[in-house]
Coordinates of C-alpha atoms in Angstrom, one line a residue:
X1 CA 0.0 0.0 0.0
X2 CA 1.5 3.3 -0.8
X3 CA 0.8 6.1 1.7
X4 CA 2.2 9.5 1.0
X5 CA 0.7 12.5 2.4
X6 CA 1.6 16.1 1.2
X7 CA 1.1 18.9 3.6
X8 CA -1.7 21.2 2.3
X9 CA 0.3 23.9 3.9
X10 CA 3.0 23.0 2.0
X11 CA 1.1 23.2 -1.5
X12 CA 0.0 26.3 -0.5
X13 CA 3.4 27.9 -0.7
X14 CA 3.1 27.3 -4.6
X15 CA 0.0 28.1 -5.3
X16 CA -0.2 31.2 -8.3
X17 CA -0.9 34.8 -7.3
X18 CA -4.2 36.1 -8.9
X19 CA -1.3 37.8 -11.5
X20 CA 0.2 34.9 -12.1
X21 CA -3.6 33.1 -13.6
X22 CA -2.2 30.7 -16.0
X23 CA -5.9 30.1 -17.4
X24 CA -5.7 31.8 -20.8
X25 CA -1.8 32.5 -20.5
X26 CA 0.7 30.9 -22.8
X27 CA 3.8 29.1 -21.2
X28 CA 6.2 32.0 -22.6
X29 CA 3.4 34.7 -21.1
X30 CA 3.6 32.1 -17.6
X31 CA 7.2 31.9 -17.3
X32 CA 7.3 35.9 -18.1
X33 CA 4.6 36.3 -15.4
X34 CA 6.4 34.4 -12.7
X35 CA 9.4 36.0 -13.5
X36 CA 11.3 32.8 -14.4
X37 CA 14.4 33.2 -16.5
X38 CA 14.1 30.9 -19.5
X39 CA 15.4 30.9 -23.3
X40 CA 12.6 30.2 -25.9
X41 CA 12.5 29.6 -29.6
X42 CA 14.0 32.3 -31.2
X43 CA 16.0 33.5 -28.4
X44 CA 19.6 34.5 -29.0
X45 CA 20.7 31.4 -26.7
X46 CA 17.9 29.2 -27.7
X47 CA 20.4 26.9 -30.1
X48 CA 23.3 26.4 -28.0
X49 CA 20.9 25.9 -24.9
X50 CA 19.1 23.2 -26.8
X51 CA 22.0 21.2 -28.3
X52 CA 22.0 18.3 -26.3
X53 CA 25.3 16.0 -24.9
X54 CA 24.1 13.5 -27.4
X55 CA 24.1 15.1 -30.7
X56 CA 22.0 11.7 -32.1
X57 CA 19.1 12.9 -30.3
X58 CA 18.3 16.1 -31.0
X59 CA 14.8 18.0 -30.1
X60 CA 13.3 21.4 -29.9
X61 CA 12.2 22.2 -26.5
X62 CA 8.7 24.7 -25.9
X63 CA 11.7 26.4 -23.5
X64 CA 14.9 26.1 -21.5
X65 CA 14.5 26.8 -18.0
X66 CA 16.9 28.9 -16.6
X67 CA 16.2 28.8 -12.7
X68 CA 17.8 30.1 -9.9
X69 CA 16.4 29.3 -6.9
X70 CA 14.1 26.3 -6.2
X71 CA 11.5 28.9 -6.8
X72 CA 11.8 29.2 -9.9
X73 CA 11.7 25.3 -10.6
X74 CA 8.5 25.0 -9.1
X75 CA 6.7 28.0 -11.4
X76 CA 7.9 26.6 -14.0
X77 CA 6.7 23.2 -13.6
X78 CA 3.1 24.9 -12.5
X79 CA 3.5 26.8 -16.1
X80 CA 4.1 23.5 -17.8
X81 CA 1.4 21.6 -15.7
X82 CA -0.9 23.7 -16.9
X83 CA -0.2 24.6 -20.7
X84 CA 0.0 20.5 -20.6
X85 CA 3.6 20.4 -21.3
X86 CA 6.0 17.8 -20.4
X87 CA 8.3 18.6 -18.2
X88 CA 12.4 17.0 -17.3
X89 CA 14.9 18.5 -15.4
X90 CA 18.5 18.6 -17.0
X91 CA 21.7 18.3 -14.6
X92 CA 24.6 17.5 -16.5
X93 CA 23.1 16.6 -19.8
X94 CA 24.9 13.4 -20.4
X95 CA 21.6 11.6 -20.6
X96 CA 21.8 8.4 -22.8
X97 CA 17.9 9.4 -23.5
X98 CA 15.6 10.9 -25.9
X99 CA 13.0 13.3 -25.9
X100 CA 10.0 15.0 -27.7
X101 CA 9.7 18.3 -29.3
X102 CA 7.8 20.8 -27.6
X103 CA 8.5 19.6 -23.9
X104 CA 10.4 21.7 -21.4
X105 CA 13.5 21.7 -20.3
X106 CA 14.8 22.7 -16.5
X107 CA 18.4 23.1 -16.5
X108 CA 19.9 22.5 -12.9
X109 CA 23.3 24.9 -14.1
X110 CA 23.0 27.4 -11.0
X111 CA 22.8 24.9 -8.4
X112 CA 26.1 24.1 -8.1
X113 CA 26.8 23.9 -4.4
X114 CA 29.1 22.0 -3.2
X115 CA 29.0 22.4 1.3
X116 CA 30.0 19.2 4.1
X117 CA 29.1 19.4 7.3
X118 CA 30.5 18.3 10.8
X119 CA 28.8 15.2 10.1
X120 CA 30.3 14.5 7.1
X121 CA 26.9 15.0 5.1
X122 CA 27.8 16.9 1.4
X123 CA 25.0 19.2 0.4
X124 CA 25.5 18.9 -3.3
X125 CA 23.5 21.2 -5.9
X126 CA 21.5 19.2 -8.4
X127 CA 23.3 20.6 -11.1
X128 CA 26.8 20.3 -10.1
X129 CA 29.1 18.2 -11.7
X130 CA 31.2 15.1 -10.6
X131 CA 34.6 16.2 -11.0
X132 CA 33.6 19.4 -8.7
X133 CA 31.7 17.6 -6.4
X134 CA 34.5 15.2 -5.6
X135 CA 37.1 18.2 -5.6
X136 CA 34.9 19.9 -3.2
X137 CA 34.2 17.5 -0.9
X138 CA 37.9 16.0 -0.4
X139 CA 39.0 19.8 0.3
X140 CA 36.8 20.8 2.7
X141 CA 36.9 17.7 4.6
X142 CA 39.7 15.1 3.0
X143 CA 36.0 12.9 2.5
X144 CA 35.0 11.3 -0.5
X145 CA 31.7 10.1 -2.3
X146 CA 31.4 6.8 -4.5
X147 CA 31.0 7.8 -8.2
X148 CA 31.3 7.4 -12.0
X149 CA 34.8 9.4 -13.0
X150 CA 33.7 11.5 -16.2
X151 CA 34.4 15.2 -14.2
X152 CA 31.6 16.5 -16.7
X153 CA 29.0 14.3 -15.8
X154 CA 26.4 15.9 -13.7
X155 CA 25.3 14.6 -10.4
X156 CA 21.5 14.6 -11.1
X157 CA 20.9 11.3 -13.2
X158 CA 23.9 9.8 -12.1
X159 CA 23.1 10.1 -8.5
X160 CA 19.2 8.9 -9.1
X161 CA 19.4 6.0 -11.3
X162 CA 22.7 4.1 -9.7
X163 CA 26.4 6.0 -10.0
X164 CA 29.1 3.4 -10.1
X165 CA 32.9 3.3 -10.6
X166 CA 35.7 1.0 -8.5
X167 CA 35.5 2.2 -5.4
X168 CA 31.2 1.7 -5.3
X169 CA 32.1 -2.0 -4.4
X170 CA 33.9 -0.6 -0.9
X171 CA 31.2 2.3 -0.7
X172 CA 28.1 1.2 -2.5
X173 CA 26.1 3.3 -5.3
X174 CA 26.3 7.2 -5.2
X175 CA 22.8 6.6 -5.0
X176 CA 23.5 4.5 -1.8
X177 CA 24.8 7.9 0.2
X178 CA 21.6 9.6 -0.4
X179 CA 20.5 10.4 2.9
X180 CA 18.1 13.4 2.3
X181 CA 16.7 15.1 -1.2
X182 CA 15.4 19.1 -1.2
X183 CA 12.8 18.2 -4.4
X184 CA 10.3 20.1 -6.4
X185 CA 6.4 17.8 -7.4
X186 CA 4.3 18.0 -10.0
X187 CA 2.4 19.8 -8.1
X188 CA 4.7 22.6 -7.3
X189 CA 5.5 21.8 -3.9
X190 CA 8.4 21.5 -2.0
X191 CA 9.9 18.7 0.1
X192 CA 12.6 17.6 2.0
X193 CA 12.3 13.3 1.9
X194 CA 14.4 11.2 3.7
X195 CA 14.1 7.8 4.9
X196 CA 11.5 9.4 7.6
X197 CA 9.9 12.1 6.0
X198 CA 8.3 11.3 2.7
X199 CA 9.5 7.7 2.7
X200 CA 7.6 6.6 -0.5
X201 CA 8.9 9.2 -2.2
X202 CA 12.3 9.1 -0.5
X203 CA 12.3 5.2 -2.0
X204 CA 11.7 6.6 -5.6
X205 CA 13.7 9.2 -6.0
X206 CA 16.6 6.4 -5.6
X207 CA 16.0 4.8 -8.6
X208 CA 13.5 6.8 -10.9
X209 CA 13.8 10.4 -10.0
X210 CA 13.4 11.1 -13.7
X211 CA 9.7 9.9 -13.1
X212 CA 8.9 11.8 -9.4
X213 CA 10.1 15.3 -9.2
X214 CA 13.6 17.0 -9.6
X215 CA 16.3 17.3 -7.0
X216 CA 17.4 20.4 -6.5
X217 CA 19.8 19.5 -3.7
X218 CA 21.4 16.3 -2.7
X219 CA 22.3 15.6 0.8
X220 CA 25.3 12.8 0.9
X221 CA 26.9 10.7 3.6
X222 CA 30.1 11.2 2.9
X223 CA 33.1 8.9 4.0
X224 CA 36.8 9.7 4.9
X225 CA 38.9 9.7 2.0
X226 CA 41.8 6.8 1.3
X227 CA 45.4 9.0 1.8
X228 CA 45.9 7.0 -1.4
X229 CA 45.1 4.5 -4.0
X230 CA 46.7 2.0 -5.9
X231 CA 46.2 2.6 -9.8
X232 CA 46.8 -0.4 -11.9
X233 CA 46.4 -1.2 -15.3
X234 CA 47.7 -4.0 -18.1
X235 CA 47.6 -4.5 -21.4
X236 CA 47.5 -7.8 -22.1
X237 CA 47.5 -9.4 -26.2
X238 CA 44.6 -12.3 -26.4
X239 CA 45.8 -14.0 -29.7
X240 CA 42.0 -15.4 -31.1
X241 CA 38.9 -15.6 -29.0
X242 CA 39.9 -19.6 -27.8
X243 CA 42.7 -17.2 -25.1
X244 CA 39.9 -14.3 -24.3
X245 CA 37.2 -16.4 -23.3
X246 CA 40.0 -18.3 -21.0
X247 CA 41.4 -15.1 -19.7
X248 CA 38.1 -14.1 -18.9
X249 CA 37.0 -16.5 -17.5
X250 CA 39.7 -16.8 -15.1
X251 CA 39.2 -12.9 -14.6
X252 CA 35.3 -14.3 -13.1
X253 CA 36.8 -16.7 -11.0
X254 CA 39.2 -14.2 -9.6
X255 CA 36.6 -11.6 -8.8
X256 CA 34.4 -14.4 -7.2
X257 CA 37.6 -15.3 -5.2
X258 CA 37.2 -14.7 -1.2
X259 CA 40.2 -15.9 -0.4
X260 CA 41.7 -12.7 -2.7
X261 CA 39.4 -10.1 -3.5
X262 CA 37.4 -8.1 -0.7
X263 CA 35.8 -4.6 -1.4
X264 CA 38.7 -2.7 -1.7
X265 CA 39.5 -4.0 -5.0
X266 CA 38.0 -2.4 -8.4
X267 CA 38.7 -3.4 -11.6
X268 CA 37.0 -3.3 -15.2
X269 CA 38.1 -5.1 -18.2
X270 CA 38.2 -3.4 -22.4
X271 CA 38.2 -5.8 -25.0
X272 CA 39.7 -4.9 -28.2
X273 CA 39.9 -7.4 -31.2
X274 CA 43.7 -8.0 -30.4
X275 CA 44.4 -7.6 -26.3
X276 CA 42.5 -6.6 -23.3
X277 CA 43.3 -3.3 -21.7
X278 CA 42.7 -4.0 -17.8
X279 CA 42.5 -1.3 -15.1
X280 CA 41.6 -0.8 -11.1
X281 CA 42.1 0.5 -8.3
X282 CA 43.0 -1.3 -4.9
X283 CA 42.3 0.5 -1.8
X284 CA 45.3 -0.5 0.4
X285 CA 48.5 -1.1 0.2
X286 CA 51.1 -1.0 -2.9
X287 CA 53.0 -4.0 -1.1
X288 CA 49.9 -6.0 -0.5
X289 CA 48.7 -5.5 -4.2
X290 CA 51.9 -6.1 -5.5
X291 CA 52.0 -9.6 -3.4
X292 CA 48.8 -11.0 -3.0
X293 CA 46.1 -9.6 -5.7
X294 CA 48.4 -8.8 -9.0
X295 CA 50.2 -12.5 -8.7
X296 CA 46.6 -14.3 -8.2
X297 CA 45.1 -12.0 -11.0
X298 CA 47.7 -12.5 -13.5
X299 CA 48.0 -16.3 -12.6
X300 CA 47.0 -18.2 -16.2
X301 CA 46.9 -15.0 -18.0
X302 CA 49.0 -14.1 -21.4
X303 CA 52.2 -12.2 -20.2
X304 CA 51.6 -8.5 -20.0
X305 CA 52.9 -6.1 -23.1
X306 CA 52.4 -3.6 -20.2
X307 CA 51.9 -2.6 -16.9
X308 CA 51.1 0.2 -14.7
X309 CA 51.3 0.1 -10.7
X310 CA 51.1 3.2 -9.0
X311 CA 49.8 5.2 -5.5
X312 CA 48.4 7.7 -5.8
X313 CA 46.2 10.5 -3.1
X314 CA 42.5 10.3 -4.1
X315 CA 42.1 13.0 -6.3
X316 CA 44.7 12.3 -8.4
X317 CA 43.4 8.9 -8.6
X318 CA 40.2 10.1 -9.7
X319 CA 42.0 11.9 -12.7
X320 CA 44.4 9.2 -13.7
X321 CA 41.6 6.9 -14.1
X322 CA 40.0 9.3 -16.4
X323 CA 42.6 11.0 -18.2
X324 CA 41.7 14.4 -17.5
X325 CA 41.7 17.3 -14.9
X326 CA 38.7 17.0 -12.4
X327 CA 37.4 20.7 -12.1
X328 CA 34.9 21.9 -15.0
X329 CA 33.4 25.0 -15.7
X330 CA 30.6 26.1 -13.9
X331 CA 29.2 27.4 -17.1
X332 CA 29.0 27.4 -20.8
X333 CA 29.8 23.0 -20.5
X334 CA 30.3 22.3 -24.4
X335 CA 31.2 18.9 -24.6
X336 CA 29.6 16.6 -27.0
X337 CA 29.3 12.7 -28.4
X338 CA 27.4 11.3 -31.1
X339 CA 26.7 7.5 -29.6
X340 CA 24.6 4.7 -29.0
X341 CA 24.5 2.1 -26.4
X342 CA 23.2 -0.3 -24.8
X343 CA 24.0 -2.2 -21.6
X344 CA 24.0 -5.6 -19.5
X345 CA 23.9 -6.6 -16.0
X346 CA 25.1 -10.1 -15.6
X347 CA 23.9 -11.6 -12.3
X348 CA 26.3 -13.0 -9.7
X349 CA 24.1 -15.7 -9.2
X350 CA 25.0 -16.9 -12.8
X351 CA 28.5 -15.8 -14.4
X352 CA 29.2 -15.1 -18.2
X353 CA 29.4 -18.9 -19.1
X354 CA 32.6 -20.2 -20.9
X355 CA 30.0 -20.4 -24.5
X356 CA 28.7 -17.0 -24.2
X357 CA 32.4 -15.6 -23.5
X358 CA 33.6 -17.3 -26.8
X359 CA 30.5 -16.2 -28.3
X360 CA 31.5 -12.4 -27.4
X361 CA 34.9 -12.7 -28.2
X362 CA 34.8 -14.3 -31.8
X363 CA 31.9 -11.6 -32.4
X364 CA 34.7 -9.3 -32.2
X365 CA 37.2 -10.5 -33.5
X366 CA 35.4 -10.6 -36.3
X367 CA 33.2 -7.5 -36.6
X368 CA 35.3 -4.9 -34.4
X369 CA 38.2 -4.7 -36.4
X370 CA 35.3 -3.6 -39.7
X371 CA 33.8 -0.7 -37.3
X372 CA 35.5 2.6 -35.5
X373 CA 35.0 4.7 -32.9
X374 CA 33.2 1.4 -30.8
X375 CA 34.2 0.3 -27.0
X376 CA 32.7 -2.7 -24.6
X377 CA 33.9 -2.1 -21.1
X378 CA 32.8 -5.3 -18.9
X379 CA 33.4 -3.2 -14.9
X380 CA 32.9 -5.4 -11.8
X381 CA 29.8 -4.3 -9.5
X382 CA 29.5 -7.8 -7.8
X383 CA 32.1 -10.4 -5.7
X384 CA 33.1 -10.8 -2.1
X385 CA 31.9 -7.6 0.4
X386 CA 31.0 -5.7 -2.6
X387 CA 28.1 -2.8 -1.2
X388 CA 26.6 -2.7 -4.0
X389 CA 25.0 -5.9 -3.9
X390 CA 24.5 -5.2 0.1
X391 CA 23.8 -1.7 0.6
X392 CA 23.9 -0.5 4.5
X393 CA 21.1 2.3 3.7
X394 CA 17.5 2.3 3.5
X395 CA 15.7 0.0 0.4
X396 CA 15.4 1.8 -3.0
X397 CA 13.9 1.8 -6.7
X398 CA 17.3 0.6 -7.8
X399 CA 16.4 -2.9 -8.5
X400 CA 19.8 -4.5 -9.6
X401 CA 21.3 -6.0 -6.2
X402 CA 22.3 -9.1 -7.4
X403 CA 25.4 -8.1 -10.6
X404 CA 28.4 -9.0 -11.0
X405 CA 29.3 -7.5 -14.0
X406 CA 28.0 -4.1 -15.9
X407 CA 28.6 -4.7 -19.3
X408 CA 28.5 -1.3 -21.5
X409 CA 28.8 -1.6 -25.3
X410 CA 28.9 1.9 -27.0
X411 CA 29.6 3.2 -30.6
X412 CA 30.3 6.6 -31.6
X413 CA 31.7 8.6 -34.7
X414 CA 34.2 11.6 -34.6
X415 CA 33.0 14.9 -34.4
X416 CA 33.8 15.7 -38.5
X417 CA 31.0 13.1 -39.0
X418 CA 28.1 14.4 -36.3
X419 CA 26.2 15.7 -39.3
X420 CA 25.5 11.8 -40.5
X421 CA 25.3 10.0 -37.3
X422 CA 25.4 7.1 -36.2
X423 CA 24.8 4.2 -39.3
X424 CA 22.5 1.5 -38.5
X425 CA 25.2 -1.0 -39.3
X426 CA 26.7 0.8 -36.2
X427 CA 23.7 0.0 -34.4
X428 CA 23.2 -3.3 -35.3
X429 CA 27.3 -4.4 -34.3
X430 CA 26.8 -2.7 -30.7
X431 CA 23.4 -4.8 -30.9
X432 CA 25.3 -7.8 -31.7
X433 CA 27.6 -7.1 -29.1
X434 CA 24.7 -7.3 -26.4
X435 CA 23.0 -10.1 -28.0
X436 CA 27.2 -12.3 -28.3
X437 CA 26.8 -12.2 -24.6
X438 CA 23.0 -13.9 -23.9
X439 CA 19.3 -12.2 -24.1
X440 CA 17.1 -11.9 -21.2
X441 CA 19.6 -9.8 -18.9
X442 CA 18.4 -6.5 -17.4
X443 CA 20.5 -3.1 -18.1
X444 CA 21.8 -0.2 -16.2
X445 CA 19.2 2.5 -16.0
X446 CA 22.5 5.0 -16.3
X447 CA 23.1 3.1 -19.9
X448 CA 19.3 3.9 -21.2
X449 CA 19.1 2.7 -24.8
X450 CA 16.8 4.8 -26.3
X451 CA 16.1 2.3 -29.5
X452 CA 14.0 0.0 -26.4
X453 CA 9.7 0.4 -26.3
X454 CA 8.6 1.7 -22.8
X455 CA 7.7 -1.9 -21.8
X456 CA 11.1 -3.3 -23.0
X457 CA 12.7 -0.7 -21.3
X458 CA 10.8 -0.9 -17.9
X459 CA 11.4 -4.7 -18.2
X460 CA 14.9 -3.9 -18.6
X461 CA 15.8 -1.5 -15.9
X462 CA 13.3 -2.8 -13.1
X463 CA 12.0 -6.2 -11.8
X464 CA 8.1 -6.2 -11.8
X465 CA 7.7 -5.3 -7.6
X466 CA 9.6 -2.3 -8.3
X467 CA 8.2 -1.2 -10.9
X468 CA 4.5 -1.5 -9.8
X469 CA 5.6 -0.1 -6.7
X470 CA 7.0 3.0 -8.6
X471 CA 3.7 3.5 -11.1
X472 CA 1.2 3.3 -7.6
X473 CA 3.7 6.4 -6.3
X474 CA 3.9 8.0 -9.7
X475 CA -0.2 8.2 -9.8
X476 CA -0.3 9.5 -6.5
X477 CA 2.4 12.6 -6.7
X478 CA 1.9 13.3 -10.7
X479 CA -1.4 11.9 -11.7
X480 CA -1.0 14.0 -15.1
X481 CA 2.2 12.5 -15.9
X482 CA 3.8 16.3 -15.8
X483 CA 7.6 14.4 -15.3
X484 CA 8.2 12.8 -18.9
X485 CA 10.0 11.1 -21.1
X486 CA 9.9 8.3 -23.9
X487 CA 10.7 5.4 -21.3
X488 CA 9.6 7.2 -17.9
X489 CA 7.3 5.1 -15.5
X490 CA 3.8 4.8 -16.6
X491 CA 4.6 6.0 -20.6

């Protein structure tokens, strides 16, 4: 049974003025009327506001949102509400998604705090991005947060749907931290949910806050900070699929090894047609690593054409892994891909089998070496003590508990190219890639492929319980389905 119960007070404090009648008005004359900043069709902005991360899927919003204050967020949702215009917010913009024409668009850009407190609790702007947040956080308080390491990404969809990288098996999700959400409804209101407060909501949010409302501040348990890291990575040549399926497959057994592995080991695995390219992260010691992980991991393995061992403090582990500075620009963000992808989850319970390993890897030896610009990355979530299969906070909408692996195949073509896109024979091999490996899996809700129906993808991204669960709370706190897009709960 889902009880939530909104305080009428509390709707109160959105209601519309007597000037601000949206009756008659149009959503420019509402957002004009509530004083909301916002860039429209035909505005000198308009273009570069609505060119999205994704240049693949590109759509014409009825208006970018431009707020500055929670206030803002929840007139302008009111104005969409009720010139019946969908409505999703926009963090980071390095949604995997699609959208509609004519829907609106609330970018998150000026919240960008960044604040911890005694407790160790970050208060984190829903529009900051990842490589601030985690600069932020380690200099005020030498903490640290579990989370992807792409600096641009912003915190809002990464947070809500998952947020994963090495050290998530020592400190669960990002979405596991959440301890408290500030959040604008449907219906304009405000709220503060927790695990007390708003609990049904406070369950949704973690998992499908696309759906619910939008964040505009995140409220993080935050945990100390290693003084360093190991770094590790090999390069290792796999002569024809016969030697990757047997490296892998020993990879597996390693990962599922008690006796080696605990949580403070991370590691992800990029297959090319010729070698794997192997990285991680070990959260202790360089000696131990060095004499009890590397020896088991590389035990049965082709010899190494490289390999990479180094400590390093936390930040600059965060940037190693990714290549790149951490900080990014609190405006004007201008990065852009032109991808698709698609993703697996691989349950712990069952393990990539020995046939759907040499399945995957003569499908690329094969086909890769005939397409550019293409990646599978096969990261670890599950194994021994890994949090994100046994989370120490309150139940969530984030149904996969049970993966071992997070498989993400992606294609892209070089920015000279944008114009054409992505080719459907490009499509088809990352497809093929997914289908090597064994239907029926579920998929990262991060990793949305857009090219799934709404029932594929809620099939996909949530078992049944969770999803009914999430369509009886999505009736009760936005009835008109005001919180949209192609794949969101109840489309």
């Amino acid at each position: 049974m889902i009880s939530i119960r909104l305080i009428p007070a509390l709707l109160a404090c959105s209601v519309f003025s007597e000037t601000f009648s949206t009756t008659t008005a149009s959503l420019a004359d509402c957002l004009s009327n509530a004083r909301v900043p916002a860039s429209l069709p035909g505005s000198s902005n308009y273009k570069t506001l609505s060119l999205p991360y994704n240049l693949r899927l590109q759509y014409m919003p009825a208006a970018i949102v431009l707020p500055t204050t929670p206030q803002h967020v929840s007139s302008a949702v009111l104005c969409a509400a009720s010139s019946k215009i969908k409505v999703q917010a926009k963090s980071g913009g390095h949604s995997y998604s699609g959208g509609q024409n004519g829907s609106m668009v609330i970018s998150l850009e000026s919240f960008q705090t960044v604040a911890v407190d005694s407790k160790g609790v970050a208060q984190v702007g829903g529009g900051a991005r990842l490589g601030n947040i985690a600069t932020g956080i380690y200099n005020q308080s030498k903490r640290a947060l579990p989370h992807g390491v792409c600096p641009g990404v912003g915190i809002g969809g990464h947070a809500t749907h998952g947020g994963y990288w090495y050290s998530s098996r020592r400190w669960g999700l990002t979405l596991d931290t959440i301890v408290a959400l500030d959040v604008v409804l449907a219906n304009g209101s405000f709220i503060h949910a927790t695990s007390t407060s708003y609990t049904d909501i406070y369950w949704a949010l973690r998992g499908a806050a696309d759906s619910i409302g939008i964040v505009t501040t995140f409220y993080f348990q935050t945990q100390p900070a290693p003084t360093s890291v190991v770094n590790w990575v090999y390069e290792i040549p796999m002569a024809n699929p016969n030697v990757a399926a047997n490296a892998f497959s020993h990879i597996q057994s390693f990962s599922l090894n008690a006796s080696v592995i605990d949580d403070k080991t991370g590691l992800g695995v990029t297959p090319s047609p010729s070698s794997f390219h192997i990285s991680g992260t070990y959260h202790g010691d360089e000696a131990t690593f060095r004499s009890k992980i590397a020896p088991e991991f590389l035990r049965t393995l082709p010899t190494p054409s490289s390999t990479t061992i180094k400590t390093l403090p936390w930040l600059d582990s965060l940037a190693d892994m990714w290549g790149s500075p951490l900080p990014q620009p609190l405006t004007g963000y201008n990065n852009h891909d032109n991808f698709y992808a698609k993703s697996i989850l691989v349950p712990e319970s069952t393990p990539l089998t020995p046939s759907a390993l040499l399945n995957f890897f003569t499908y690329i030896a094969i086909n890769g070496s005939a397409t550019t610009g293409w990646f599978s990355e096969l990261n670890l979530l599950g194994g021994p003590a890994s949090r994100v299969n046994n989370p120490q906070g309150p139940p969530s909408a984030y149904s996969a508990r049970n993966s071992l692996w997070v498989v993400q195949n992606y294609a892209t073509v070089p920015a000279a190219a944008s114009a054409n896109g992505i080719t459907k024979p490009t499509i088809d091999f990352v497809k093929g890639l997914n289908d090597a490996l064994g239907m029926g899996y579920g998929g990262y809700p991060n990793y949305v492929d857009p090219e799934l129906s709404p029932s594929q993808a809620h099939g996909v991204y949530f078992n049944p319980s969770v999803y009914e669960r999430l369509r009886g709370i999505k009736k009760v706190v936005d009835p008109q389905g005001v919180f949209w897009n192609p794949q969101a709960v109840g489309t």
